mmCIF file of C-alpha atoms in Angstrom:
data_model
loop_
_atom_site.group_PDB
_atom_site.id
_atom_site.type_symbol
_atom_site.label_atom_id
_atom_site.label_comp_id
_atom_site.label_asym_id
_atom_site.label_seq_id
_atom_site.Cartn_x
_atom_site.Cartn_y
_atom_site.Cartn_z
ATOM 1 C CA LEU T 1 23.250 113.527 122.511
ATOM 2 C CA LEU T 2 26.188 115.913 122.144
ATOM 3 C CA PHE T 3 28.332 113.605 124.306
ATOM 4 C CA LEU T 4 27.396 110.539 122.240
ATOM 5 C CA TRP T 5 28.036 112.406 118.988
ATOM 6 C CA SER T 6 31.449 113.566 120.256
ATOM 7 C CA ILE T 7 32.398 109.987 121.140
ATOM 8 C CA THR T 8 31.195 108.746 117.747
ATOM 9 C CA VAL T 9 33.381 111.282 115.959
ATOM 10 C CA SER T 10 36.484 110.882 118.136
ATOM 11 C CA ILE T 11 36.426 107.089 118.439
ATOM 12 C CA PHE T 12 37.767 106.885 114.860
ATOM 13 C CA GLY T 13 41.056 108.370 116.118
ATOM 14 C CA ILE T 14 41.181 105.940 119.058
ATOM 15 C CA GLY T 15 40.750 103.024 116.662
ATOM 16 C CA GLY T 16 43.432 104.484 114.401
ATOM 17 C CA LEU T 17 45.879 104.663 117.314
ATOM 18 C CA LEU T 18 45.272 101.003 118.193
ATOM 19 C CA GLY T 19 45.470 99.870 114.558
ATOM 20 C CA SER T 20 48.738 101.649 113.830
ATOM 21 C CA SER T 21 50.277 100.386 117.094
ATOM 22 C CA GLY T 22 49.699 96.764 116.113
ATOM 23 C CA SER T 23 50.715 97.069 112.457
ATOM 24 C CA ARG T 24 54.386 96.105 112.908
ATOM 25 C CA TYR T 25 53.641 92.872 114.812
ATOM 26 C CA LEU T 26 50.974 91.792 112.308
ATOM 27 C CA THR T 27 53.073 92.516 109.208
ATOM 28 C CA VAL T 28 56.074 90.581 110.535
ATOM 29 C CA LYS T 29 53.935 87.598 111.575
ATOM 30 C CA TYR T 30 51.491 87.370 108.658
ATOM 31 C CA GLY T 31 52.937 89.478 105.808
ATOM 32 C CA LYS T 32 51.735 92.668 104.176
ATOM 33 C CA LYS T 33 49.401 91.083 101.637
ATOM 34 C CA LYS T 34 47.499 88.924 104.139
ATOM 35 C CA CYS T 35 47.186 91.859 106.522
ATOM 36 C CA LEU T 36 45.787 94.070 103.760
ATOM 37 C CA LEU T 37 43.249 91.399 102.763
ATOM 38 C CA CYS T 38 42.073 90.957 106.361
ATOM 39 C CA ASN T 39 42.013 94.724 106.785
ATOM 40 C CA ASN T 40 39.687 95.010 103.786
ATOM 41 C CA LEU T 41 37.293 92.519 105.392
ATOM 42 C CA LEU T 42 37.334 94.592 108.586
ATOM 43 C CA MET T 43 36.456 97.753 106.646
ATOM 44 C CA ILE T 44 33.639 95.993 104.741
ATOM 45 C CA VAL T 45 32.145 94.717 108.014
ATOM 46 C CA ALA T 46 32.392 98.228 109.506
ATOM 47 C CA ALA T 47 30.755 99.787 106.427
ATOM 48 C CA SER T 48 27.948 97.198 106.508
ATOM 49 C CA MET T 49 27.253 97.917 110.178
ATOM 50 C CA MET T 50 27.063 101.668 109.627
ATOM 51 C CA GLY T 51 24.954 101.223 106.486
ATOM 52 C CA CYS T 52 22.427 99.028 108.322
ATOM 53 C CA SER T 53 22.276 101.199 111.457
ATOM 54 C CA LYS T 54 19.208 103.135 110.304
ATOM 55 C CA ILE T 55 17.232 99.999 109.437
ATOM 56 C CA THR T 56 18.003 98.451 112.821
ATOM 57 C CA GLN T 57 17.577 101.830 114.593
ATOM 58 C CA SER T 58 20.862 101.324 116.429
ATOM 59 C CA PHE T 59 23.275 104.214 116.966
ATOM 60 C CA GLU T 60 25.581 101.692 118.672
ATOM 61 C CA MET T 61 26.275 100.171 115.249
ATOM 62 C CA ILE T 62 27.541 103.552 114.033
ATOM 63 C CA LEU T 63 29.752 103.825 117.129
ATOM 64 C CA ILE T 64 31.228 100.344 116.656
ATOM 65 C CA GLY T 65 31.519 100.824 112.889
ATOM 66 C CA ARG T 66 33.438 104.085 113.327
ATOM 67 C CA PHE T 67 35.815 102.399 115.774
ATOM 68 C CA MET T 68 36.415 99.514 113.334
ATOM 69 C CA CYS T 69 36.975 102.024 110.511
ATOM 70 C CA GLY T 70 39.587 103.731 112.669
ATOM 71 C CA VAL T 71 41.386 100.447 113.375
ATOM 72 C CA SER T 72 41.306 99.630 109.663
ATOM 73 C CA ALA T 73 42.653 103.077 108.707
ATOM 74 C CA GLY T 74 45.381 102.846 111.354
ATOM 75 C CA LEU T 75 46.498 99.511 109.927
ATOM 76 C CA CYS T 76 46.140 100.587 106.304
ATOM 77 C CA VAL T 77 48.412 103.647 106.319
ATOM 78 C CA PRO T 78 51.691 101.894 107.325
ATOM 79 C CA LEU T 79 50.704 98.748 105.380
ATOM 80 C CA HIS T 80 50.109 100.738 102.202
ATOM 81 C CA HIS T 81 53.454 102.542 102.458
ATOM 82 C CA GLN T 82 55.368 99.333 103.098
ATOM 83 C CA TYR T 83 53.654 97.089 100.553
ATOM 84 C CA VAL T 84 53.495 99.577 97.677
ATOM 85 C CA GLY T 85 57.076 100.709 98.304
ATOM 86 C CA GLU T 86 58.408 97.142 98.398
ATOM 87 C CA ILE T 87 56.647 95.908 95.243
ATOM 88 C CA SER T 88 57.553 99.013 93.194
ATOM 89 C CA PRO T 89 60.682 99.124 91.021
ATOM 90 C CA ARG T 90 63.356 101.460 92.349
ATOM 91 C CA ARG T 91 62.690 104.255 89.836
ATOM 92 C CA LEU T 92 58.993 104.458 90.861
ATOM 93 C CA ARG T 93 59.372 103.907 94.604
ATOM 94 C CA GLY T 94 59.220 107.573 95.595
ATOM 95 C CA PHE T 95 56.127 108.157 93.448
ATOM 96 C CA ALA T 96 54.429 105.026 94.822
ATOM 97 C CA ASN T 97 55.036 106.049 98.432
ATOM 98 C CA SER T 98 53.426 109.442 97.800
ATOM 99 C CA THR T 99 50.150 107.854 96.611
ATOM 100 C CA SER T 100 48.974 107.264 100.194
ATOM 101 C CA SER T 101 48.836 110.977 101.022
ATOM 102 C CA PHE T 102 47.272 111.790 97.648
ATOM 103 C CA PHE T 103 44.443 109.265 97.917
ATOM 104 C CA TRP T 104 43.898 110.062 101.607
ATOM 105 C CA SER T 105 43.268 113.700 100.674
ATOM 106 C CA LEU T 106 41.217 112.728 97.609
ATOM 107 C CA GLY T 107 39.045 110.435 99.729
ATOM 108 C CA LYS T 108 38.377 113.224 102.229
ATOM 109 C CA ALA T 109 37.424 115.619 99.433
ATOM 110 C CA VAL T 110 35.108 113.082 97.745
ATOM 111 C CA GLY T 111 33.526 112.263 101.111
ATOM 112 C CA GLN T 112 32.862 115.925 101.928
ATOM 113 C CA ILE T 113 31.392 116.578 98.483
ATOM 114 C CA SER T 114 29.240 113.428 98.617
ATOM 115 C CA GLY T 115 28.023 114.461 102.080
ATOM 116 C CA GLN T 116 26.222 117.538 100.764
ATOM 117 C CA ARG T 117 22.445 117.484 101.296
ATOM 118 C CA GLU T 118 21.895 117.620 97.530
ATOM 119 C CA LEU T 119 23.825 114.338 97.094
ATOM 120 C CA LEU T 120 24.116 111.613 99.779
ATOM 121 C CA GLY T 121 23.755 113.818 102.862
ATOM 122 C CA SER T 122 19.965 113.711 102.834
ATOM 123 C CA GLN T 123 17.850 112.060 105.521
ATOM 124 C CA SER T 124 17.142 109.030 103.346
ATOM 125 C CA LEU T 125 20.603 108.496 101.823
ATOM 126 C CA TRP T 126 23.042 109.094 104.708
ATOM 127 C CA PRO T 127 23.346 105.320 105.442
ATOM 128 C CA VAL T 128 24.587 104.873 101.868
ATOM 129 C CA LEU T 129 27.174 107.595 102.482
ATOM 130 C CA MET T 130 28.407 105.878 105.664
ATOM 131 C CA ALA T 131 28.581 102.497 103.911
ATOM 132 C CA SER T 132 30.471 103.906 100.901
ATOM 133 C CA CYS T 133 33.836 103.448 102.651
ATOM 134 C CA GLY T 134 33.435 99.715 102.023
ATOM 135 C CA LEU T 135 33.550 100.139 98.228
ATOM 136 C CA PRO T 136 37.340 100.795 97.898
ATOM 137 C CA ALA T 137 37.958 97.950 100.373
ATOM 138 C CA LEU T 138 35.847 95.622 98.221
ATOM 139 C CA VAL T 139 37.771 96.615 95.073
ATOM 140 C CA GLN T 140 41.096 95.894 96.782
ATOM 141 C CA LEU T 141 39.786 92.631 98.254
ATOM 142 C CA VAL T 142 38.899 91.405 94.745
ATOM 143 C CA THR T 143 42.088 92.584 92.996
ATOM 144 C CA LEU T 144 44.804 92.044 95.625
ATOM 145 C CA PRO T 145 44.850 88.199 95.393
ATOM 146 C CA PHE T 146 46.295 88.585 91.881
ATOM 147 C CA PHE T 147 49.369 90.363 93.330
ATOM 148 C CA PRO T 148 52.251 88.492 94.987
ATOM 149 C CA GLU T 149 53.497 88.942 98.530
ATOM 150 C CA SER T 150 56.179 91.567 99.093
ATOM 151 C CA PRO T 151 59.569 90.222 97.841
ATOM 152 C CA PRO T 152 61.544 91.685 100.808
ATOM 153 C CA TYR T 153 59.114 90.042 103.248
ATOM 154 C CA LEU T 154 59.495 86.653 101.546
ATOM 155 C CA PHE T 155 63.276 86.896 101.606
ATOM 156 C CA MET T 156 63.937 88.522 104.987
ATOM 157 C CA HIS T 157 61.200 87.061 107.182
ATOM 158 C CA LYS T 158 60.326 83.782 105.476
ATOM 159 C CA GLY T 159 63.762 82.933 104.045
ATOM 160 C CA ASP T 160 62.092 82.007 100.746
ATOM 161 C CA GLN T 161 64.643 83.110 98.126
ATOM 162 C CA GLU T 162 62.896 81.309 95.258
ATOM 163 C CA GLY T 163 59.539 82.804 96.239
ATOM 164 C CA CYS T 164 61.197 86.225 96.334
ATOM 165 C CA LYS T 165 62.585 85.803 92.798
ATOM 166 C CA LYS T 166 59.219 84.546 91.535
ATOM 167 C CA ALA T 167 57.420 87.548 93.056
ATOM 168 C CA ILE T 168 59.933 89.949 91.491
ATOM 169 C CA ARG T 169 59.451 88.362 88.048
ATOM 170 C CA GLN T 170 55.667 88.531 88.442
ATOM 171 C CA LEU T 171 55.820 92.209 89.419
ATOM 172 C CA TRP T 172 58.549 93.549 87.140
ATOM 173 C CA GLY T 173 58.593 90.999 84.318
ATOM 174 C CA GLU T 174 61.326 88.695 83.104
ATOM 175 C CA GLY T 175 64.801 90.152 83.152
ATOM 176 C CA HIS T 176 67.909 90.577 85.215
ATOM 177 C CA HIS T 177 66.871 91.688 88.705
ATOM 178 C CA GLN T 178 70.015 90.739 90.597
ATOM 179 C CA ALA T 179 70.590 94.348 91.716
ATOM 180 C CA GLU T 180 67.210 94.407 93.513
ATOM 181 C CA ILE T 181 67.901 91.018 95.137
ATOM 182 C CA ASP T 182 71.319 92.260 96.288
ATOM 183 C CA ASP T 183 69.626 95.316 97.847
ATOM 184 C CA ILE T 184 67.288 93.016 99.797
ATOM 185 C CA LYS T 185 70.278 90.932 100.966
ATOM 186 C CA LYS T 186 72.062 94.080 102.165
ATOM 187 C CA GLU T 187 68.936 95.207 104.011
ATOM 188 C CA LYS T 188 68.641 91.815 105.708
ATOM 189 C CA ALA T 189 72.306 91.948 106.763
ATOM 190 C CA THR T 190 71.777 95.469 108.137
ATOM 191 C CA MET T 191 68.686 94.394 110.103
ATOM 192 C CA LYS T 192 70.674 91.652 111.867
ATOM 193 C CA ASN T 193 73.023 94.256 113.335
ATOM 194 C CA THR T 194 70.325 96.819 114.111
ATOM 195 C CA LYS T 195 68.152 96.788 117.206
ATOM 196 C CA ILE T 196 64.514 97.512 116.397
ATOM 197 C CA LEU T 197 63.197 100.023 118.917
ATOM 198 C CA SER T 198 59.755 99.961 120.461
ATOM 199 C CA VAL T 199 57.705 103.177 120.568
ATOM 200 C CA LEU T 200 58.720 103.792 124.204
ATOM 201 C CA GLU T 201 62.407 103.155 123.460
ATOM 202 C CA LEU T 202 62.209 105.465 120.458
ATOM 203 C CA MET T 203 60.810 108.249 122.630
ATOM 204 C CA LYS T 204 63.643 107.761 125.144
ATOM 205 C CA GLU T 205 66.401 107.723 122.509
ATOM 206 C CA PRO T 206 68.222 111.130 122.553
ATOM 207 C CA ALA T 207 69.393 110.802 118.927
ATOM 208 C CA PHE T 208 65.806 110.923 117.624
ATOM 209 C CA ARG T 209 64.397 113.496 120.046
ATOM 210 C CA TRP T 210 64.469 116.546 117.761
ATOM 211 C CA GLN T 211 62.981 114.573 114.854
ATOM 212 C CA LEU T 212 60.145 113.460 117.139
ATOM 213 C CA TYR T 213 59.581 117.042 118.335
ATOM 214 C CA MET T 214 59.282 118.208 114.724
ATOM 215 C CA ILE T 215 56.863 115.424 113.751
ATOM 216 C CA VAL T 216 54.649 115.987 116.805
ATOM 217 C CA ILE T 217 54.541 119.767 116.281
ATOM 218 C CA LEU T 218 53.767 119.469 112.560
ATOM 219 C CA THR T 219 51.056 116.855 113.108
ATOM 220 C CA ALA T 220 49.468 118.813 115.964
ATOM 221 C CA THR T 221 49.547 122.007 113.897
ATOM 222 C CA VAL T 222 47.719 120.311 111.031
ATOM 223 C CA GLN T 223 45.030 119.040 113.419
ATOM 224 C CA LEU T 224 44.656 122.441 115.128
ATOM 225 C CA CYS T 225 44.702 124.594 111.979
ATOM 226 C CA GLY T 226 40.899 124.623 111.755
ATOM 227 C CA ASN T 227 40.555 121.960 109.068
ATOM 228 C CA ASN T 228 38.269 119.781 111.205
ATOM 229 C CA ALA T 229 36.187 122.805 112.228
ATOM 230 C CA VAL T 230 35.675 123.757 108.569
#
C-alpha cells in the first residue's frame, strides 16, 4: 500500500516532465490556443476519472488520473507563459507573465485548505476534492474560444499577417499598433538567424552552463526545503 501510494503521489511529476518536454513541438505545430483547449479537455478527463474512482472502486483510476494531471500541468505552465505574454500589451507583459506563479501558489493553498477533514477531506467528500481540479479547466475551456490565437504565432509560424493584425485589434482595440507588429517582424528575423537548441544541446552548451547550475540548484532547494513534507 505504501509503495502504491508513493507511486500515485510521484507519478504527477513524471507526467509533468513528459508534458513540459513536448510543449515546444505541440505549440509550433498546433498553436498556443489549440494546445490550451486540448489541455483543458485532458484535465477534465483526468478530474472525472479521479472523481469516479470511489464509485468504481478502482485505485488505478486515481493513478492514471494523477499521471494525466501531471501531463496537463507540464503542458500548461510553458503554454500559459507564452500565450498570456504574447497577447498582452507591452506595458502589461511583465505583470501577465507573473500570474502563472501567483495562481500556481494560490491553487496549492486553496487545495490544502479544501483538503481539511472539516471541508472536502472527509471520507465521503474526497472524490469531490480530487475532481475539483477540472473546474478551472472547464472555465477556461468555455471562455478561451472567445480569445484569438497568439499574434506572434500567426505571423511567425503561419505567415498570416492579416490574421495577426486582426488578432491584435481584437485584443487591444482599434488603434495604431504598428510598433507591436514591427517587434514581431524583428523577432521573426532574429529567429531565422538563431539556432534553436534541444534540451541536450542546451545542457552541452558552455555559455549557458552557469545559468543551468543556478536554476537546478534553486529548483532542487525549493523541493528539498521541507514544503512537501509539511
